[in-house]
Coordinates of C-alpha atoms (C1' of nucleotides) in Angstrom, one line a residue:
Chain A
M15 CA 66.4 21.0 63.5
P16 CA 66.7 21.5 60.1
T17 CA 66.5 24.5 58.6
P18 CA 63.7 24.8 55.9
E19 CA 64.6 25.6 52.5
R20 CA 64.5 29.1 51.4
T21 CA 64.7 28.8 47.7
S22 CA 64.8 26.1 44.8
L23 CA 67.1 25.9 41.7
D24 CA 64.1 26.4 40.1
E25 CA 63.9 30.0 41.6
I26 CA 67.8 30.6 41.0
V27 CA 67.9 30.1 37.5
T28 CA 64.7 32.0 37.1
A29 CA 66.3 35.2 38.8
A30 CA 69.4 34.3 37.0
R31 CA 67.5 35.0 33.9
E32 CA 65.8 37.9 34.7
I33 CA 69.1 39.7 35.9
L34 CA 71.0 38.8 32.9
E35 CA 68.1 40.0 30.3
S36 CA 67.6 43.4 32.3
D37 CA 71.5 43.9 33.4
G38 CA 73.9 42.2 31.1
L39 CA 76.1 39.5 31.7
A40 CA 78.7 40.9 33.8
R41 CA 75.6 42.0 36.5
L42 CA 74.7 38.3 36.8
T43 CA 76.8 38.0 40.2
M44 CA 76.1 35.6 42.8
Q45 CA 75.0 38.3 45.0
A46 CA 72.7 39.5 42.8
V47 CA 71.2 36.8 42.2
A48 CA 71.2 35.7 46.2
E49 CA 69.4 38.5 47.0
R50 CA 66.8 38.3 44.3
V51 CA 65.9 35.3 45.8
G52 CA 66.1 36.2 49.4
V53 CA 69.2 34.6 50.4
R54 CA 72.9 35.3 51.3
A55 CA 75.2 34.2 48.4
P56 CA 77.0 31.5 50.2
S57 CA 73.9 29.7 50.6
L58 CA 73.4 29.5 46.5
Y59 CA 76.1 26.9 46.3
K60 CA 74.6 24.0 48.2
R61 CA 72.4 24.3 44.6
V62 CA 74.6 24.9 41.9
R63 CA 78.4 24.5 41.4
N64 CA 79.6 27.6 40.9
R65 CA 78.8 30.8 38.6
E66 CA 79.8 29.2 35.7
A67 CA 77.2 25.9 36.2
L68 CA 74.7 28.4 37.2
I69 CA 75.3 30.6 33.6
K70 CA 75.1 26.8 31.8
L71 CA 72.0 26.6 33.5
V72 CA 70.4 29.6 32.2
A73 CA 71.6 28.7 28.7
E74 CA 70.3 25.2 28.7
A75 CA 66.8 26.9 29.9
T76 CA 67.0 29.0 27.1
A77 CA 67.7 26.7 24.6
D78 CA 64.6 24.5 26.2
A79 CA 62.4 27.7 25.9
M80 CA 63.4 28.3 22.4
G81 CA 62.6 24.7 21.0
E82 CA 59.3 25.0 22.8
Q83 CA 58.6 28.4 20.8
L84 CA 59.2 26.8 17.8
R85 CA 57.4 23.3 18.2
A86 CA 54.7 26.2 18.6
V87 CA 54.7 27.6 15.4
P88 CA 51.7 25.9 13.4
R89 CA 52.6 23.8 10.4
T90 CA 50.9 24.0 6.5
A91 CA 51.1 22.0 3.8
D92 CA 53.9 23.7 2.5
P93 CA 57.4 23.4 3.8
R94 CA 58.7 26.6 2.1
T95 CA 56.2 28.5 4.3
D96 CA 56.8 26.4 7.6
L97 CA 60.5 27.4 6.8
G98 CA 60.0 31.3 6.7
N99 CA 57.4 30.9 10.0
L100 CA 60.2 29.0 11.8
A101 CA 63.0 31.7 11.2
R102 CA 60.6 34.4 12.1
A103 CA 59.7 32.7 15.3
F104 CA 63.5 32.2 15.9
R105 CA 64.2 35.5 15.7
A106 CA 61.4 36.8 17.3
F107 CA 62.6 34.5 20.3
A108 CA 66.1 35.7 19.9
H109 CA 64.7 39.4 19.9
R110 CA 62.5 38.8 23.1
R111 CA 65.6 37.2 25.0
P112 CA 68.7 38.7 23.5
A113 CA 70.9 38.2 26.2
A114 CA 70.4 34.9 26.7
Y115 CA 70.4 34.3 23.2
R116 CA 73.5 35.4 22.5
L117 CA 74.7 33.4 25.6
I118 CA 73.9 30.1 23.3
L119 CA 76.2 31.5 20.3
G120 CA 78.5 33.8 22.2
P121 CA 82.3 34.0 23.1
E122 CA 82.9 32.0 25.9
A123 CA 79.9 29.9 24.4
V124 CA 79.0 27.3 27.1
P125 CA 79.3 24.1 25.9
M126 CA 76.0 23.4 25.2
D127 CA 74.4 20.2 26.0
V128 CA 73.9 18.4 21.9
A129 CA 70.6 16.5 22.6
R130 CA 68.9 19.9 24.2
L131 CA 70.2 21.8 21.2
A132 CA 69.2 18.8 18.7
E133 CA 65.4 18.8 20.8
A134 CA 65.3 22.7 20.2
S135 CA 65.8 22.4 16.4
A136 CA 63.6 19.2 15.7
P137 CA 61.0 21.2 13.8
L138 CA 63.6 23.1 11.6
L139 CA 65.1 19.6 10.9
E140 CA 61.8 18.3 9.5
V141 CA 60.9 21.1 7.4
A142 CA 64.8 20.8 6.0
A143 CA 63.5 17.5 5.2
E144 CA 60.6 17.9 3.3
L145 CA 62.1 20.5 1.4
A146 CA 65.7 18.8 0.6
G147 CA 64.8 15.6 0.9
P148 CA 66.0 13.0 3.9
E149 CA 69.6 12.4 2.0
E150 CA 70.3 15.7 2.5
A151 CA 68.3 17.0 5.3
L152 CA 70.9 17.4 8.0
N153 CA 73.2 19.5 5.6
A154 CA 70.1 21.2 4.9
A155 CA 69.3 21.8 8.2
R156 CA 72.8 23.2 9.3
L157 CA 72.7 25.4 6.5
F158 CA 69.4 26.8 7.3
T159 CA 70.4 27.4 11.2
A160 CA 73.6 28.6 10.4
W161 CA 72.5 31.6 8.6
G162 CA 69.6 32.2 11.1
N163 CA 71.8 32.1 14.2
G164 CA 74.3 34.1 12.2
F165 CA 71.9 36.8 10.7
I166 CA 70.5 37.5 14.2
G167 CA 73.9 37.6 16.0
M168 CA 75.1 40.1 14.0
E169 CA 71.8 41.9 14.0
L170 CA 72.3 42.0 17.4
A171 CA 75.8 42.8 17.8
G172 CA 74.8 46.2 15.3
A173 CA 76.8 44.6 12.7
F174 CA 73.6 45.6 10.0
N175 CA 73.7 49.1 11.3
L176 CA 74.9 50.7 7.6
G177 CA 70.7 51.0 7.0
G178 CA 69.3 49.4 4.6
D179 CA 66.2 47.3 5.7
I180 CA 67.0 44.6 7.7
E181 CA 63.6 43.1 7.1
A182 CA 63.9 42.9 3.7
A183 CA 67.4 41.2 4.1
F184 CA 65.6 38.7 6.6
E185 CA 63.0 38.0 3.8
Y186 CA 65.2 37.9 1.0
G187 CA 67.7 34.9 3.0
I188 CA 64.5 32.8 3.8
R189 CA 63.0 33.4 0.1
H190 CA 66.6 32.3 -1.2
L191 CA 67.3 30.2 1.2
A192 CA 64.1 27.9 0.2
D193 CA 64.9 28.3 -2.8
A194 CA 68.5 26.6 -2.5
L195 CA 67.5 24.0 -0.3
S196 CA 64.5 23.0 -2.8
G197 CA 66.4 22.7 -6.1
H198 CA 64.2 25.6 -7.2
R199 CA 65.4 28.8 -9.3
A200 CA 66.6 31.6 -7.3
Chain M
M30 CA 112.6 64.1 35.1
P31 CA 109.9 62.6 33.2
T32 CA 110.0 58.8 33.4
P33 CA 110.4 57.5 30.3
E34 CA 107.8 55.2 28.4
R35 CA 107.7 51.6 29.7
T36 CA 105.0 50.4 27.4
S37 CA 103.3 51.6 24.5
L38 CA 99.3 51.4 23.1
D39 CA 100.5 48.7 20.7
E40 CA 102.2 46.7 23.0
I41 CA 99.4 46.8 25.5
V42 CA 96.5 45.4 22.7
T43 CA 99.1 42.3 21.3
A44 CA 99.5 41.2 25.1
A45 CA 95.8 41.4 25.6
R46 CA 95.2 39.7 22.1
E47 CA 97.8 36.9 23.2
I48 CA 96.5 36.2 26.7
L49 CA 92.9 36.1 25.2
E50 CA 93.5 33.3 22.7
S51 CA 96.0 31.3 25.1
D52 CA 94.0 31.6 28.3
G53 CA 90.6 33.0 27.6
L54 CA 88.0 35.7 27.9
A55 CA 87.7 35.6 32.3
R56 CA 91.4 35.2 32.3
L57 CA 92.2 38.7 30.2
T58 CA 92.6 40.7 33.3
M59 CA 94.2 44.0 33.7
Q60 CA 96.8 42.6 36.1
A61 CA 97.6 39.8 33.4
V62 CA 98.4 42.4 30.6
A63 CA 100.2 44.7 32.8
E64 CA 102.6 41.7 34.0
R65 CA 103.2 40.7 30.3
V66 CA 104.4 44.5 29.0
G67 CA 106.1 44.5 32.2
V68 CA 104.5 47.2 34.6
R69 CA 101.7 48.0 37.3
A70 CA 98.3 47.5 36.6
P71 CA 97.1 51.3 37.2
S72 CA 99.8 52.5 34.7
L73 CA 98.0 50.8 32.0
Y74 CA 95.1 53.5 32.6
K75 CA 97.3 56.4 31.1
R76 CA 96.4 54.0 27.5
V77 CA 93.4 52.6 28.1
R78 CA 90.2 53.8 29.9
N79 CA 89.4 50.6 31.2
R80 CA 89.4 46.8 30.7
E81 CA 86.1 47.1 28.5
A82 CA 87.7 49.5 26.0
L83 CA 90.6 46.9 25.5
I84 CA 88.9 44.2 24.8
K85 CA 87.1 46.4 22.3
L86 CA 90.5 47.5 20.8
V87 CA 91.5 43.7 20.5
A88 CA 88.2 43.1 18.8
E89 CA 88.9 46.0 16.4
A90 CA 92.0 44.7 15.7
T91 CA 91.0 41.2 15.1
A92 CA 88.3 42.6 12.2
D93 CA 91.2 44.6 11.2
A94 CA 93.4 41.4 10.7
M95 CA 90.6 39.3 9.4
G96 CA 90.1 42.2 6.6
E97 CA 93.6 42.4 5.9
Q98 CA 93.2 38.0 5.6
L99 CA 90.6 38.4 3.3
R100 CA 91.9 40.9 0.9
A101 CA 94.8 38.5 0.6
V102 CA 92.8 35.9 -1.2
P103 CA 93.8 35.9 -4.9
R104 CA 90.7 36.7 -7.3
T105 CA 90.0 34.7 -10.3
A106 CA 88.1 34.9 -13.3
D107 CA 85.2 32.6 -11.5
P108 CA 83.0 34.6 -8.8
R109 CA 81.8 31.3 -7.6
T110 CA 85.5 29.8 -7.1
D111 CA 86.1 33.6 -5.4
L112 CA 83.0 32.9 -2.9
G113 CA 84.3 29.3 -1.8
N114 CA 87.9 30.8 -1.6
L115 CA 86.8 34.0 0.7
A116 CA 84.5 31.8 3.0
R117 CA 87.3 29.6 3.4
A118 CA 90.1 32.4 4.3
F119 CA 87.2 33.5 6.7
R120 CA 86.9 29.9 8.3
A121 CA 90.8 29.7 8.5
F122 CA 91.0 32.8 10.5
A123 CA 88.2 32.2 12.9
H124 CA 90.0 28.6 13.4
R125 CA 93.2 30.1 13.9
R126 CA 92.1 32.8 16.5
P127 CA 88.9 31.0 17.9
A128 CA 88.7 33.4 21.3
A129 CA 89.3 36.7 19.4
Y130 CA 86.5 36.0 16.3
R131 CA 84.3 35.1 19.2
L132 CA 84.6 38.9 20.4
I133 CA 83.3 40.0 17.5
L134 CA 79.8 38.0 17.5
G135 CA 79.4 36.6 20.6
P136 CA 77.4 38.0 23.6
E137 CA 78.2 40.9 25.4
A138 CA 79.2 41.9 22.2
V139 CA 81.5 44.8 21.6
P140 CA 79.4 47.5 19.5
M141 CA 82.1 47.3 16.9
D142 CA 83.1 50.6 15.0
V143 CA 80.9 49.9 11.6
A144 CA 83.5 51.1 8.8
R145 CA 85.9 48.5 10.2
L146 CA 83.4 45.9 9.9
A147 CA 82.3 47.6 6.1
E148 CA 86.0 47.5 5.5
A149 CA 86.6 44.2 6.6
S150 CA 83.9 42.3 4.7
A151 CA 84.4 44.8 1.2
P152 CA 86.0 41.7 -0.9
L153 CA 82.4 39.7 -0.3
L154 CA 80.2 42.5 -1.1
E155 CA 82.4 42.3 -4.7
V156 CA 81.7 39.3 -5.6
A157 CA 78.2 38.8 -4.4
A158 CA 77.6 42.4 -6.5
E159 CA 79.7 40.0 -9.2
L160 CA 77.1 37.0 -8.4
A161 CA 74.0 38.4 -7.6
G162 CA 74.1 41.6 -9.4
P163 CA 74.5 44.8 -8.1
E164 CA 70.9 45.7 -7.3
E165 CA 70.6 42.7 -4.6
A166 CA 74.7 42.6 -3.8
L167 CA 74.0 44.1 -0.1
N168 CA 71.5 41.4 0.5
A169 CA 73.2 38.3 -1.0
A170 CA 76.2 39.6 0.8
R171 CA 74.3 39.8 4.3
L172 CA 72.6 36.6 3.2
F173 CA 76.3 34.8 2.5
T174 CA 78.1 36.6 5.7
A175 CA 75.2 35.8 8.1
W176 CA 75.6 31.9 6.9
G177 CA 79.5 32.2 7.5
N178 CA 79.3 33.5 10.9
G179 CA 76.6 31.3 11.8
F180 CA 78.6 28.3 10.8
I181 CA 81.3 29.0 12.2
G182 CA 80.0 30.3 15.7
M183 CA 77.9 27.0 15.9
E184 CA 81.6 25.1 15.1
L185 CA 83.5 26.8 17.5
A186 CA 80.4 26.7 20.4
G187 CA 80.1 22.9 19.6
A188 CA 76.7 22.8 18.3
F189 CA 77.9 20.3 15.6
N190 CA 78.9 18.0 17.8
L191 CA 76.2 14.9 16.8
G192 CA 78.7 13.9 14.4
G193 CA 78.7 14.1 10.7
D194 CA 81.2 16.0 8.3
I195 CA 81.5 19.0 9.3
E196 CA 83.9 19.8 6.2
A197 CA 81.0 18.4 3.7
A198 CA 78.4 20.4 5.6
F199 CA 81.0 23.7 5.1
E200 CA 81.5 23.3 1.7
Y201 CA 77.5 22.3 0.6
G202 CA 76.6 25.3 2.1
I203 CA 79.3 27.5 -0.2
R204 CA 77.9 25.5 -3.0
H205 CA 74.1 26.0 -2.4
L206 CA 74.5 29.2 -1.6
A207 CA 76.4 30.3 -4.8
D208 CA 73.6 28.4 -6.7
A209 CA 70.9 31.0 -4.6
L210 CA 72.7 33.8 -5.1
S211 CA 73.6 33.7 -8.8
G212 CA 69.8 32.2 -9.7
H213 CA 70.9 28.6 -10.7
R214 CA 69.7 25.5 -10.3
A215 CA 71.2 24.0 -6.8
Chain S
dA20 C1' 69.6 19.6 56.8
dC21 C1' 70.0 24.6 55.0
dC22 C1' 71.9 29.2 56.3
dT23 C1' 74.8 32.4 57.5
dG24 C1' 78.8 35.4 59.0
dA25 C1' 83.4 35.9 58.2
dA26 C1' 87.5 35.3 55.8
dC27 C1' 90.8 34.6 52.0
dA28 C1' 92.2 35.4 47.4
dC29 C1' 91.1 38.0 43.7
dC30 C1' 89.4 42.2 40.7
dG31 C1' 88.5 47.0 38.6
dT32 C1' 89.7 51.6 39.7
dT33 C1' 91.4 55.8 41.8
dC34 C1' 94.7 58.6 43.7
dA35 C1' 98.3 61.0 46.3
dA36 C1' 102.9 60.3 46.2
dG37 C1' 107.2 59.5 44.0
dT38 C1' 111.0 60.1 40.0
Chain J
dA10 C1' 105.1 63.0 32.0
dC11 C1' 105.0 58.8 33.6
dC12 C1' 104.9 55.3 37.4
dT13 C1' 104.0 53.0 41.7
dG14 C1' 101.8 51.5 46.2
dA15 C1' 98.2 52.1 48.7
dA16 C1' 93.7 52.2 49.3
dC17 C1' 88.3 51.5 48.1
dA18 C1' 84.6 49.0 46.4
dC19 C1' 83.0 45.0 44.8
dC20 C1' 83.9 40.1 43.2
dG21 C1' 83.9 34.0 44.0
dT22 C1' 84.3 30.9 46.9
dT23 C1' 84.9 28.1 51.1
dC24 C1' 84.1 26.8 55.8
dA25 C1' 83.1 26.7 60.7
dA26 C1' 79.6 27.4 63.6
dG27 C1' 74.9 28.4 63.8
dT28 C1' 69.7 26.6 64.2

DNA sequence: ACCTGAACACCGTTCAAGT
DNA sequence: ACCTGAACACCGTTCAAGT
């Protein structure tokens, strides 16, 4: 008589996501995940190859969620406005799930599935194309996403603690990058 | 009769740095460090509070080394040229010691000593001031360092694997940021 | 077919005992 | 004063045995 399934891959990834965010990566143990989904640790290996693979699944789920968030940003007729709104949505997401966000960039960065990242940043590529022209769209999008990732990474790492207005610095970045990409005066 | 010292904090941090770079963060264990400096693991606790503190020491040593690297960049009369040279030196350092570099930004980022980071990025702040004026120097430096950190972080994480010329994208970023900061046309 | 306890190899860390 | 072996609590992971 087959034992009934007592959990699922989805439940496991969700549990891991929650533990990561509330307790940090070091406390994201197989035992903690197992306990949360109501099973013993060895059973997890029926659905997940190992801890590293589980962490990768969490990172990919995070990229997907981020992409969804960006696609939900309403678009206007002005690409400059859109650029700012996308950047703010991006930052808001990172603030809401900082540990997961760090997972994507951070050290020991899990080699992320490329298609997933492309999917997530598609809206940004569109706006970059509107702003910088199709020729320079990829370079422009990379300039902008690099800045955004870097800014948020430094912010989460506490690298901006010297004071100064972080909000203002973020808006300064949006404004000047929009200028730089569109070829306007700064 | 007191036992002679068989190692030192410096030797321990250096050993940790080497293991981190060659084997990765997960393999940077107290036992591995102890073996490399010729001592048993418990002895490390005479010089270091715990593993986390050791990792933090490595991160700080990395920030110091990076600062030294940036200060060694020769300066010219043209701040735009200097900006590019600093960015390339920064990137070269990250490529030479990727694991340590990630430590500074990445997930579980060790709350870095602020003064150290400021020290490391001092040259960039100077050039930013020349380019954007003293008023906007801090915002400009943050824009630039955020981009640089983000670009390299994404590069190391393999987020640029879609192809396209990464060198060109980096140079594109330098050029357009210099324009944006100095208020020139792009 | 899935779940479990037991087991293994490996950590980080503490501490009493050595010199 | 520093170093060590032994010990503890905790991991990730495997596997034979249960249902």
